[in-house]
Coordinates of C-alpha atoms and ligand atoms in Angstrom, one line a residue:
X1139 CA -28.9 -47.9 56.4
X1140 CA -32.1 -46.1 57.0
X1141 CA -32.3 -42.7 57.3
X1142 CA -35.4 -41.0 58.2
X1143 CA -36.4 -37.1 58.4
X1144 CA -37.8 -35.6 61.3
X1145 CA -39.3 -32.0 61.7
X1146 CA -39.9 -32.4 65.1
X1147 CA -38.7 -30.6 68.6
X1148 CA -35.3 -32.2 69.6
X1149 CA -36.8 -33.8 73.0
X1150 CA -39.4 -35.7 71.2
X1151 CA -36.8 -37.6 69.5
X1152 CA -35.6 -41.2 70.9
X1153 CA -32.2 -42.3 70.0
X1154 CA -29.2 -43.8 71.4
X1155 CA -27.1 -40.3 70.4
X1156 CA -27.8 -36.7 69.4
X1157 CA -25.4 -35.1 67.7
X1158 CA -25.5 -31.4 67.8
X1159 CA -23.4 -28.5 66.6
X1160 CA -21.7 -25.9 68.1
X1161 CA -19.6 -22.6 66.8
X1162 CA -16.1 -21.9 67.4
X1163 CA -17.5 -18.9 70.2
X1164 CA -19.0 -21.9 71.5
X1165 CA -21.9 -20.7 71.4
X1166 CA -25.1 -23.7 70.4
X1167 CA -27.5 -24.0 67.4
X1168 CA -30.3 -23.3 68.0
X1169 CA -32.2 -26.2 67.7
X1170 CA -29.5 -27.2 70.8
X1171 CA -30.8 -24.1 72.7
X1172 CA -34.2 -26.2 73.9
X1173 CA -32.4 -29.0 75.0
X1174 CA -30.1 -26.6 77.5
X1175 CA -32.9 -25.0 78.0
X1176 CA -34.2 -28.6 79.6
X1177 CA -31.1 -29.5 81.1
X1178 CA -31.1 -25.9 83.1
X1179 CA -27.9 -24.5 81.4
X1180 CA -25.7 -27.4 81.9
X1181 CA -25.0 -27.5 78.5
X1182 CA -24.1 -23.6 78.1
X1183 CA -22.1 -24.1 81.5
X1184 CA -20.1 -27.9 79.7
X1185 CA -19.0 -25.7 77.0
X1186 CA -17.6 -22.9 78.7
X1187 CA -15.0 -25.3 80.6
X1188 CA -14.3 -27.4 77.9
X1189 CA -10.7 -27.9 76.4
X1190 CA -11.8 -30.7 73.9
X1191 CA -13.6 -28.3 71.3
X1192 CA -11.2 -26.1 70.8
X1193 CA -10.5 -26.6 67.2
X1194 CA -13.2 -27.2 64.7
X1195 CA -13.7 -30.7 63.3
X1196 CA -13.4 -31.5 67.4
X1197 CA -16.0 -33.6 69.0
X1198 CA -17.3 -34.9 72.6
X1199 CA -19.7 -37.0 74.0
X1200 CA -21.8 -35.3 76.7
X1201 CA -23.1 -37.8 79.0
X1202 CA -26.8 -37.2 80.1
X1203 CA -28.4 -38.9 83.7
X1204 CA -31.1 -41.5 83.3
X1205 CA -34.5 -40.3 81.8
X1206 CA -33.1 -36.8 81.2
X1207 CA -34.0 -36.8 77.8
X1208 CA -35.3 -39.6 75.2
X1209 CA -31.6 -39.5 74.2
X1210 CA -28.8 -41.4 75.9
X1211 CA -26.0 -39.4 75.4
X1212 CA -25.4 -36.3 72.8
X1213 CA -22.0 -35.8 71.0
X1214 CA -21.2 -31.9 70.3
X1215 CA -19.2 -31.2 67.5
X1216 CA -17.4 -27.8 66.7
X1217 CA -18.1 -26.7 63.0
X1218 CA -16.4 -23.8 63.3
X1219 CA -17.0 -20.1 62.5
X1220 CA -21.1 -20.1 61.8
X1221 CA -20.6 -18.0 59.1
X1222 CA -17.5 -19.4 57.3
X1223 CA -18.7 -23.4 57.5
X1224 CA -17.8 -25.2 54.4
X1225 CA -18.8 -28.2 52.9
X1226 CA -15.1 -30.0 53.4
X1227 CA -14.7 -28.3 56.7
X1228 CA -18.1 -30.3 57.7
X1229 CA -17.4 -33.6 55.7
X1230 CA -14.0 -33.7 57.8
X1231 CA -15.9 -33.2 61.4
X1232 CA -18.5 -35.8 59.8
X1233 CA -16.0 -38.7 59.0
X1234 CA -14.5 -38.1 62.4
X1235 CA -17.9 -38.5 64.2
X1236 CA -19.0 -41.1 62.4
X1237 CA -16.0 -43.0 63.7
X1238 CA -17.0 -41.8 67.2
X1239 CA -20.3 -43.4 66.9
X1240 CA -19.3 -46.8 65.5
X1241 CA -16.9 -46.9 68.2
X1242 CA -19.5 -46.6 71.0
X1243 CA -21.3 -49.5 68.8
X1244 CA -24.2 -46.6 68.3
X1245 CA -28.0 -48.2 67.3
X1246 CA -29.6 -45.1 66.3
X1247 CA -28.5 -41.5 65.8
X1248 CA -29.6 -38.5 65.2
X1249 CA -28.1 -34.9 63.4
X1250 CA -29.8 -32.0 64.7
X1251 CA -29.1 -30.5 61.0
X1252 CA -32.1 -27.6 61.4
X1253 CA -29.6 -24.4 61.9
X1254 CA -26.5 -25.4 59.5
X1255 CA -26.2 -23.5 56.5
X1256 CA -22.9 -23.3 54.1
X1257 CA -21.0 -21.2 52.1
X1258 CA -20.4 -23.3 49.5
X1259 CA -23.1 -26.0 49.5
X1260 CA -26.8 -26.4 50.6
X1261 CA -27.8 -28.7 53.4
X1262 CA -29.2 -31.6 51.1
X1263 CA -25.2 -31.6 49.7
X1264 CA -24.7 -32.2 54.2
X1265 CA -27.4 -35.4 54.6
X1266 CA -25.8 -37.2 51.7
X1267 CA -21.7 -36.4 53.2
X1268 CA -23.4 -37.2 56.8
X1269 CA -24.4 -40.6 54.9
X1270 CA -21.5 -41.6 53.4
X1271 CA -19.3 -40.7 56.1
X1272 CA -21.3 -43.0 58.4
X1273 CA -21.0 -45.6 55.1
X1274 CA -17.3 -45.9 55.6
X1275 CA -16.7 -46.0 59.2
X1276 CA -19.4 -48.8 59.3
X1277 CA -18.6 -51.0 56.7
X1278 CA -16.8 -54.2 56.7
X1279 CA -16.1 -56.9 54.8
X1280 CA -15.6 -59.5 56.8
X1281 CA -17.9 -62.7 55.5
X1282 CA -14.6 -64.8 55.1
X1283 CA -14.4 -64.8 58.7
X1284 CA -15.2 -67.3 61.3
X1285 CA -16.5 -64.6 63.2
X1286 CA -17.8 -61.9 61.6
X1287 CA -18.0 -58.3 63.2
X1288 CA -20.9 -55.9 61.9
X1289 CA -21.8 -52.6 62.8
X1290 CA -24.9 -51.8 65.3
X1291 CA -25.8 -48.8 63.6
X1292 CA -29.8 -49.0 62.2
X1293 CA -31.2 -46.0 62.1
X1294 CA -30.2 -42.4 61.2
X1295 CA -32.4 -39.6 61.8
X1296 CA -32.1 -35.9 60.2
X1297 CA -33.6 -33.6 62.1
X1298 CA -34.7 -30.0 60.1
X1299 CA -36.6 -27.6 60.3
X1300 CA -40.1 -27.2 58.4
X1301 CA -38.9 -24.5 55.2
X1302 CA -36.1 -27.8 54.6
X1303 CA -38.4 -30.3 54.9
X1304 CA -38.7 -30.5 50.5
X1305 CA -34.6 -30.5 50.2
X1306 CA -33.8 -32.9 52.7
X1307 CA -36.4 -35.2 52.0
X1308 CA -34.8 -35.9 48.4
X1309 CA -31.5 -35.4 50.1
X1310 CA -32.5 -38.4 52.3
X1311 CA -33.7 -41.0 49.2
X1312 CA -30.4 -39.8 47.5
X1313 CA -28.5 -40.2 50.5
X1314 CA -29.8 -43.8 51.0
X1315 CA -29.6 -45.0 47.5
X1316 CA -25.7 -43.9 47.7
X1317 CA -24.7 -45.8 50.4
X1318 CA -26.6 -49.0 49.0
X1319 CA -24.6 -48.7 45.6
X1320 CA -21.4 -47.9 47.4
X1321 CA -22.3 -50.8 49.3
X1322 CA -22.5 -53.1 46.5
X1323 CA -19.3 -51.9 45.2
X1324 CA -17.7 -52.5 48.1
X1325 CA -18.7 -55.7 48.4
X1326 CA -17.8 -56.5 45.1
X1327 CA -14.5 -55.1 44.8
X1328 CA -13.3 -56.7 48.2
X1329 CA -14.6 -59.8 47.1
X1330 CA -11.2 -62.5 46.5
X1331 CA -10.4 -63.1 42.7
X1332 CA -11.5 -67.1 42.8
X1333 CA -15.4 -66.2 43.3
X1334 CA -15.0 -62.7 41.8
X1335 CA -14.6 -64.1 37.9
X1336 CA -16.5 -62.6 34.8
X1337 CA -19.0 -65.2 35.5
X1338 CA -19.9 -63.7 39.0
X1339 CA -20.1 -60.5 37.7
X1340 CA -22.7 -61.6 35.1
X1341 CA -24.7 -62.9 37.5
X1342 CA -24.8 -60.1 40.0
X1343 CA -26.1 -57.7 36.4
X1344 CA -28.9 -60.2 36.1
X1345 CA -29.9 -60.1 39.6
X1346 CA -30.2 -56.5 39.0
X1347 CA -32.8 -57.7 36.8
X1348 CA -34.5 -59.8 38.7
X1349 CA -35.0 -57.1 41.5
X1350 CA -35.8 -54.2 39.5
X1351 CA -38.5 -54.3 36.6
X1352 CA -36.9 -51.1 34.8
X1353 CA -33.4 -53.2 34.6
X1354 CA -32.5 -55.7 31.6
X1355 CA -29.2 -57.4 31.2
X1356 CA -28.0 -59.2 28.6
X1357 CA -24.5 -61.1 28.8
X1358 CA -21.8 -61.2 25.0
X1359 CA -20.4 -64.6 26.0
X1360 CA -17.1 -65.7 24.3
X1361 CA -19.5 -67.0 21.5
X1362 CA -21.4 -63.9 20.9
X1363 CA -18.3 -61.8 21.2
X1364 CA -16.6 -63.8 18.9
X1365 CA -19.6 -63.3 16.3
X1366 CA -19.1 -59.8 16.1
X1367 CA -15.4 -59.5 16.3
X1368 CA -14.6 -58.4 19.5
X1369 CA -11.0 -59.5 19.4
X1370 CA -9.6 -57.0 22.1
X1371 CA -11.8 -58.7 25.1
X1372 CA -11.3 -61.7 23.4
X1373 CA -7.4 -61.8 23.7
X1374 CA -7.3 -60.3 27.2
X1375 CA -9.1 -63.2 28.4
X1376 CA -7.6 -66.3 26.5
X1377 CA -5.4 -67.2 28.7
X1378 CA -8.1 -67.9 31.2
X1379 CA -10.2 -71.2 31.7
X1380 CA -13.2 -68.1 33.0
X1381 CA -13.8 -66.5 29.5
X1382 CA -14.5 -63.2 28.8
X1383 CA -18.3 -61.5 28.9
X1384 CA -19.3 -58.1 27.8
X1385 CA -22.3 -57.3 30.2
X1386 CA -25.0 -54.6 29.1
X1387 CA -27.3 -53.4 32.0
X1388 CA -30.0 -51.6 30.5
X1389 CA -32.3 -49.3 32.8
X1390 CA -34.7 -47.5 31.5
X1391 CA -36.3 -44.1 33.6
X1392 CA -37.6 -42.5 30.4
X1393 CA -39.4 -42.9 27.2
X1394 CA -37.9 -45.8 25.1
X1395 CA -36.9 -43.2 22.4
X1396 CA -34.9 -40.9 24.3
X1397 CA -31.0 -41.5 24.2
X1398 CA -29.0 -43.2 27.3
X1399 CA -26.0 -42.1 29.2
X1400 CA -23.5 -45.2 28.6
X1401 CA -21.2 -45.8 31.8
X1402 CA -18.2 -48.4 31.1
X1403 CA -16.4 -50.1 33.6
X1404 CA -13.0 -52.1 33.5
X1405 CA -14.1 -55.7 34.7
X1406 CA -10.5 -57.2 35.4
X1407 CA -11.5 -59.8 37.5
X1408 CA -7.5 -60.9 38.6
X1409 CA -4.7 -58.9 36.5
X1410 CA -1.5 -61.1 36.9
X1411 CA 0.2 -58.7 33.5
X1412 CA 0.0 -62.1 31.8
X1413 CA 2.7 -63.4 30.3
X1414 CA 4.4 -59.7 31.2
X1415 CA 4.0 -60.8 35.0
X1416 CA 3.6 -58.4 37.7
X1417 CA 5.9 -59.2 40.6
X1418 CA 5.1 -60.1 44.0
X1419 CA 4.2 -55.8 45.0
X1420 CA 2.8 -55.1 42.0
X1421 CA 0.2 -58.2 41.9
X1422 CA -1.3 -57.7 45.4
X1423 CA -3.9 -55.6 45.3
X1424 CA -5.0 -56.9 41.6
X1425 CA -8.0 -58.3 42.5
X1426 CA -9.2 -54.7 42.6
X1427 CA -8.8 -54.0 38.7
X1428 CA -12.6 -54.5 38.6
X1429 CA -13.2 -51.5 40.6
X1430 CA -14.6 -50.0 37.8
X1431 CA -17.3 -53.0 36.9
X1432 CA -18.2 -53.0 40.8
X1433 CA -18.9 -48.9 40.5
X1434 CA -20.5 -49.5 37.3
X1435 CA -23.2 -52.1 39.4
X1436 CA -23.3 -49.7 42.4
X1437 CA -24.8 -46.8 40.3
X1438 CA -27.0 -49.1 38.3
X1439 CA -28.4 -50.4 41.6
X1440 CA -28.7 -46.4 43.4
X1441 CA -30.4 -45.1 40.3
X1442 CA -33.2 -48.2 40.1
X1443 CA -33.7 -47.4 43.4
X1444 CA -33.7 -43.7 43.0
X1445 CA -36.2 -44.6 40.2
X1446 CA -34.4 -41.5 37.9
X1447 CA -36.2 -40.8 35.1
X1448 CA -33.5 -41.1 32.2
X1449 CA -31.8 -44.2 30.3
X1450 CA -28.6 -45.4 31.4
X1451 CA -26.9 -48.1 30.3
X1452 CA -24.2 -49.9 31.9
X1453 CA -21.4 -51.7 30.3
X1454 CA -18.7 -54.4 31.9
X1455 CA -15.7 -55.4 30.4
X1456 CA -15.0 -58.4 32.1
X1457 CA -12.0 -60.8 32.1
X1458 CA -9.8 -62.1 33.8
X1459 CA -5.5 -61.7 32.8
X1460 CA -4.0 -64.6 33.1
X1461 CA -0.6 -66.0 31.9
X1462 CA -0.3 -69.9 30.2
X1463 CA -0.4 -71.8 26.9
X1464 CA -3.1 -69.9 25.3
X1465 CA -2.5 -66.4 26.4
X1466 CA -1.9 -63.5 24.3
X1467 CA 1.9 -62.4 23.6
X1468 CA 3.4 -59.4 23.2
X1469 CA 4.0 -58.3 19.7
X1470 CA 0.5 -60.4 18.8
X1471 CA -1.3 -58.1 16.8
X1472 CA -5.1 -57.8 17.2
X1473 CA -8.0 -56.6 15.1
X1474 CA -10.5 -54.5 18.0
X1475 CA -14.5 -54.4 17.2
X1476 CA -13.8 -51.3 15.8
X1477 CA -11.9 -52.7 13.0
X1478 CA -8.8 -50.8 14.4
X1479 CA -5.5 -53.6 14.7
X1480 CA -3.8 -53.2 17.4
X1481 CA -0.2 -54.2 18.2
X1482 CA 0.2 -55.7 21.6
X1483 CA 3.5 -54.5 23.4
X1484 CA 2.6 -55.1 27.1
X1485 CA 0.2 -57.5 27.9
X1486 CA -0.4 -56.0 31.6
X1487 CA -1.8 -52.6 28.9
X1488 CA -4.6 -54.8 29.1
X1489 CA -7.6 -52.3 30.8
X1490 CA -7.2 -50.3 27.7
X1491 CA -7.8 -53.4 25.2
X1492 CA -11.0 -55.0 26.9
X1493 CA -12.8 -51.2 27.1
X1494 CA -11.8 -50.6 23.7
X1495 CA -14.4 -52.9 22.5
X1496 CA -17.3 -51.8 24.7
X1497 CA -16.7 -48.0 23.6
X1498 CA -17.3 -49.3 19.8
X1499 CA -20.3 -51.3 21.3
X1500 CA -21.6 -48.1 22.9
X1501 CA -21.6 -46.6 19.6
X1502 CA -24.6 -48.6 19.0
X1503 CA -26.9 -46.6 21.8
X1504 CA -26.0 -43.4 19.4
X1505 CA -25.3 -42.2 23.8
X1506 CA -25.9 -38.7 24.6
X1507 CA -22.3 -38.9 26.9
X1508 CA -20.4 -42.1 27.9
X1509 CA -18.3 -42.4 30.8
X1510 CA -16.0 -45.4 31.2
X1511 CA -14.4 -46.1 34.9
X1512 CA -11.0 -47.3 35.2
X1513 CA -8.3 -48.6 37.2
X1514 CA -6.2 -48.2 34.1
X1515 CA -3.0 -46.9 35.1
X1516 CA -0.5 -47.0 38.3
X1517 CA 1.2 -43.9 36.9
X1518 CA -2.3 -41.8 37.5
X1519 CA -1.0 -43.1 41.8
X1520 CA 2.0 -41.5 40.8
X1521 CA 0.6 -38.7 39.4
X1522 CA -2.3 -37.7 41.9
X1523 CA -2.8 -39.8 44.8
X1524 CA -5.5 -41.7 46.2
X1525 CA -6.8 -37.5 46.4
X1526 CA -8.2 -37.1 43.0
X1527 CA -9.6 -39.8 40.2
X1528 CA -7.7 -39.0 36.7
X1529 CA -10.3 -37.4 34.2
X1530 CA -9.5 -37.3 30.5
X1531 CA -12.4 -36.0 28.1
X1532 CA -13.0 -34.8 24.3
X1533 CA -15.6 -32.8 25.3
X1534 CA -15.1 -29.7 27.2
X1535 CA -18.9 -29.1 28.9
X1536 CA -18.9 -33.0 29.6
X1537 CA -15.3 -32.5 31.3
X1538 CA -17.1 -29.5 33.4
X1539 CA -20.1 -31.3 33.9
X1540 CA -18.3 -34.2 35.5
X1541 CA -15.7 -31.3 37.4
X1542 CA -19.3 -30.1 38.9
X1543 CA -20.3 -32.8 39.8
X1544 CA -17.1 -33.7 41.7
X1545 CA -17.2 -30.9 43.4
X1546 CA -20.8 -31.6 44.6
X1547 CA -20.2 -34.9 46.2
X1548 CA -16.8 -34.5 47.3
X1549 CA -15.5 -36.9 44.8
X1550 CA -12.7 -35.2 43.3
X1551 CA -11.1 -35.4 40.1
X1552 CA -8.6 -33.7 38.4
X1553 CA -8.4 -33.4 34.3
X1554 CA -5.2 -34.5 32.4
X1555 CA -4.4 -33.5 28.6
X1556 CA -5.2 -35.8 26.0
X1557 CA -3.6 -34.2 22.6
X1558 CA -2.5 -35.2 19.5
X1559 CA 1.5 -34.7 21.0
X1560 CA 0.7 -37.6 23.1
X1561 CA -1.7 -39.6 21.1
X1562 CA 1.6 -39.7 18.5
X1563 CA 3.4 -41.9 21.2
X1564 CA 0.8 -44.4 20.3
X1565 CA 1.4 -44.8 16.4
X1566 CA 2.8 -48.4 15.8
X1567 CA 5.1 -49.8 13.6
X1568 CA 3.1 -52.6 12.2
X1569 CA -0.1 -52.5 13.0
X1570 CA -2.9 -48.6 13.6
X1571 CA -2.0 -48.7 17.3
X1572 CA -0.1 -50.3 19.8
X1573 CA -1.0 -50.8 23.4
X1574 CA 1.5 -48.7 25.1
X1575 CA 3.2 -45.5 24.7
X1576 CA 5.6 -44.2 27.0
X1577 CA 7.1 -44.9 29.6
X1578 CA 6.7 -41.4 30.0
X1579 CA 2.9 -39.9 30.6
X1580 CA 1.9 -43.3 31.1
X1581 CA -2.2 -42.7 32.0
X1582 CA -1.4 -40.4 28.8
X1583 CA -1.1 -42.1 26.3
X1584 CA -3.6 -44.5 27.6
X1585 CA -6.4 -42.2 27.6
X1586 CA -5.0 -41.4 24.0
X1587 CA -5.6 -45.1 23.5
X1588 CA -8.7 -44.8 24.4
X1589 CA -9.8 -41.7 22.9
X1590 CA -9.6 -43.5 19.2
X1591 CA -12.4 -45.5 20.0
X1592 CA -14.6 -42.7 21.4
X1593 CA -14.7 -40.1 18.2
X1594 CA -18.6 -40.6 17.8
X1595 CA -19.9 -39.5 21.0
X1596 CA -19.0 -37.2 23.9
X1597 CA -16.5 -39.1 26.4
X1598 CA -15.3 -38.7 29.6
X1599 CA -12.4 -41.4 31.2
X1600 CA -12.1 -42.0 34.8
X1601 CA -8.8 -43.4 35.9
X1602 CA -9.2 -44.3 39.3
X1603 CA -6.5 -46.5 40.1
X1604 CA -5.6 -44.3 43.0
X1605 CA -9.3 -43.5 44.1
X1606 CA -11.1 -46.7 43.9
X1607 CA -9.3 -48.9 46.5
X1608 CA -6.6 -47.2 48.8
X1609 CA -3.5 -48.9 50.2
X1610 CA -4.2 -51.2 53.8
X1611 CA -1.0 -53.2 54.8
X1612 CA 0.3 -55.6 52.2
X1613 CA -2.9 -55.6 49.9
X1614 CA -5.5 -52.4 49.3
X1615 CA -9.3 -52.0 50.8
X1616 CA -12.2 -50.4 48.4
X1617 CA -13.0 -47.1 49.1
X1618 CA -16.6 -46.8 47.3
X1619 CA -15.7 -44.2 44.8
X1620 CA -16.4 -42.8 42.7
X1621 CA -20.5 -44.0 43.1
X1622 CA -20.7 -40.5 45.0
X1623 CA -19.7 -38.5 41.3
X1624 CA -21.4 -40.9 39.2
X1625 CA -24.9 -40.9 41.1
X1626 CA -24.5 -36.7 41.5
X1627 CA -23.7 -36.5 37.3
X1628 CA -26.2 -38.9 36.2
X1629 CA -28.9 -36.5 38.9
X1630 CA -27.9 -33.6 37.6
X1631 CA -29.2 -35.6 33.5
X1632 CA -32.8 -35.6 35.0
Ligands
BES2916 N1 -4.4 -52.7 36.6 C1 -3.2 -52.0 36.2 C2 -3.1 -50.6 36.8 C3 -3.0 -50.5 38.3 C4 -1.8 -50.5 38.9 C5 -4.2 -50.4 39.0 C6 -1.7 -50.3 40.3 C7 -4.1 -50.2 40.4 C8 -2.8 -50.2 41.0 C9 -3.1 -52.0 34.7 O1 -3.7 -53.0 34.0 C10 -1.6 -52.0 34.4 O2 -1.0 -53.0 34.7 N2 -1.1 -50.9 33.9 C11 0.3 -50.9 33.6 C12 0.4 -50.2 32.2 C13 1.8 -50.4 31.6 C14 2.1 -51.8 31.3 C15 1.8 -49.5 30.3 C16 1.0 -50.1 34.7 O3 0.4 -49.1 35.2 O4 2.1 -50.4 35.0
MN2917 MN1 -2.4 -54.7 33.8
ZN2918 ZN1 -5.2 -53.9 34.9

């Protein structure tokens, strides 16, 4: 998706669709007012008789003649009371137009954006929801099919006015680089568990290399992980013929000296529970346990392109949980990187033991904050939704920093307790920890889990379970997030 930024009058611009504000007194923006002016009031006078904007978030086309304007049609939308417009109020009208567009199988577009201003946001915060609103109702993954249906939509033009012209050209970049990495993620999580192994994922972190010069990878096969005792990851995947890999993506924005950000993600290629098998409802959908690998690409890929000037490295646990001959048991007991032993209860606790062993390896980077990205828990679904990712933290400004930055991009979260009443549930009988608590406070005690390999550095723990794929029919779909928070925390590190 291109988006390009415009300063321009309204009728110099060429596109397929123009989409233009109005106010709940119906009244247009006024970067509107020059096109009624050119089509003699018609506009003004299609707006008093109008039933269809009645509510804000509403939207219709308004069909122009032949050669009327450089535009074919426009498509007014009702944002509501000028001076009350919110940032959600706006993202909600956005999705909806968005949908509008890729329904008329739109080429081009453009957002007259150059008399919007917010309560609660500024109008770069408006480019970047216009972008990934236009993202979702575009994207498909459909290359399994025979015939494969893709979107028409090529170009996206902002139009502001001059004083914007700074915000919204970073806006733009931003905006663009977003959608790419959610892109990627996308692609990766949808993609079906049988090309999708640990494997696969190594080799999309080294084409990362390959395209960008400020990107290294380097791949901890079974070997190497063995070497240095990784024997969390290492269990996870031993019942698989596609062994485990801890993949390091190493980008480096700033002087060689200066400390990275660390972001983690779960790289569960296929989670079956193992020799704790899911059933037939809880095992659909599984292919998606490496939502938090696939996030952990996307952002690597926006912020090379982006071209941010700090050091981030990214980390995936990958492996794939499989049941069989050589898989782990319950009531094994396991010595972690750390040194830590670990008593196996549950082998479908598995996301816990695989990032276990990258958070020691992260220790190595001395980070300045790692996050690690999760589909961890199905009680965090119980717990909030597909609404808000689960946030755990032991560090209160990184927790707010990562709350901001929700806010910001509309990626919400939500932040769960992790204290020493819950990390008790985790003490084990036989060995320092065992690898489930509960049942009760379920993504808990897993944080908790977590949280006693994280003691040297400031750590935050997304659970997105919920967040990063949502349910569609029998199976789930990827939803992208949360690339929106992680781009706008790592941009707010510059
Ligand atoms: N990958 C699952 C969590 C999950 C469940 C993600 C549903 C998305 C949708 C995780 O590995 C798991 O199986 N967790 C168990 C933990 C339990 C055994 C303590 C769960 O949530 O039931
Ligand atoms: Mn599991
Ligand atoms: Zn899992």
């Amino acid at each position: 998706m291109k988006i390009q930024l415009k300063t321009t009058s309204l009728l110099a611009i060429t596109t397929d669709c123009i989409v233009i504000a109005t106010w709940g007194n119906k009244l247009l923006s006024s970067g509107a007012e020059v096109l009624d002016q050119r089509l003699k009031g018609a506009l003004t006078a299609f707006l008093k008789k109008t039933t269809q904007l009645d509510n804000a978030g509403d939207s219709v086309f308004f069909t122009l003649r032949e050669k009327e304007l450089n535009a074919a049609q426009l498509l007014l939308v009702n944002l509501g009371n000028k001076k009350e417009l919110t940032i959600d109020v706006f993202k909600k009208a956005m999705d909806k137009v968005a949908m509008s567009l890729e329904a008329i199988r739109c080429k081009s577009v453009c957002f007259a954006f150059d008399d919007i201003t917010f309560k609660d946001a500024n109008i770069g915060q408006a480019v970047r929801t216009t972008a990934i609103a236009l993202q979702q109702a575009t994207y498909r993954y459909e290359i399994y099919k025979s015939k494969p249906k893709t979107s028409a939509l090529e170009q996206v033009i902002i139009l502001g006015n001059k004083a914007q012209e700074k915000i919204l050209q970073a806006a733009a970049k931003q905006a663009e680089a977003t959608v790419s990495g959610m892109n990627l993620t996308m692609d990766l999580a949808n993609c079906p568990p049988n090309i999708c192994q640990p494997e696969y994922l190594a080799t999309q972190a080294k084409q990362l290399m390959k395209k960008f010069s400020s990107v290294t990878t380097k791949v901890l096969d079974e070997k190497a992980l063995k070497k240095i005792g990784a024997g969390a990851i290492l269990a996870v995947g031993q019942g698989s013929n596609h062994k485990p890999k801890l993949i390091i993506i190493e980008y480096r924005g700033a002087a060689k000296t200066e400390q990275p950000h660390v972001l983690v993600g779960k790289g569960i290629t296929f989670d079956t529970g193992g020799n704790n098998l899911k059933s037939f409802d809880g095992m659909l959908g599984m292919k998606y346990d490496m939502c938090g690998a696939a996030s952990v690409l996307g952002v690597m890929k926006a912020i090379a392109e982006l071209k941010l000037k700090i050091n981030v490295v990214g980390m995936i646990a990958a492996a794939e949980n499989m049941p069989g001959q050589d898989a782990y048991r319950p009531e094994d007991i396991i010595t972690s990187l750390s040194g830590q032993t670990i008593e196996v209860l549950n082998t479908d606790a598995e996301g816990r033991l695989v990032l276990c062993d990258a958070l020691t390896y992260a220790e190595r980077y001395k980070p300045k904050s790692v996050i690690d990205i999760a589909t961890l828990t199905g009680a965090i679904i119980t717990c909030l939704g597909d609404i808000n990712t689960g946030l755990f933290s032991n560090n209160d400004q990184l927790a707010e920093q990562v709350q901001q930055a929700a806010a910001t991009s509309q990626d919400g979260v939500w932040r769960l307790p992790i204290s020493s009443a819950y990390d008790a549930m985790i003490n084990s009988n036989f060995a320092d920890i065992k690898n489930i608590g509960g049942p009760a406070a379920g993504s808990i005690t897993a944080a908790c889990f977590l949280a006693r390999f994280t003691k040297k550095y400031p750590w935050a723990h997304l659970d997105v379970a919920g967040t990063a794929s949502v349910k569609l029919g029998m199976n789930r779909k990827a939803t992208g997030r949360p690339v929106p928070l992680l781009i706008e925390y790592l941009l707010q590190q510059v």
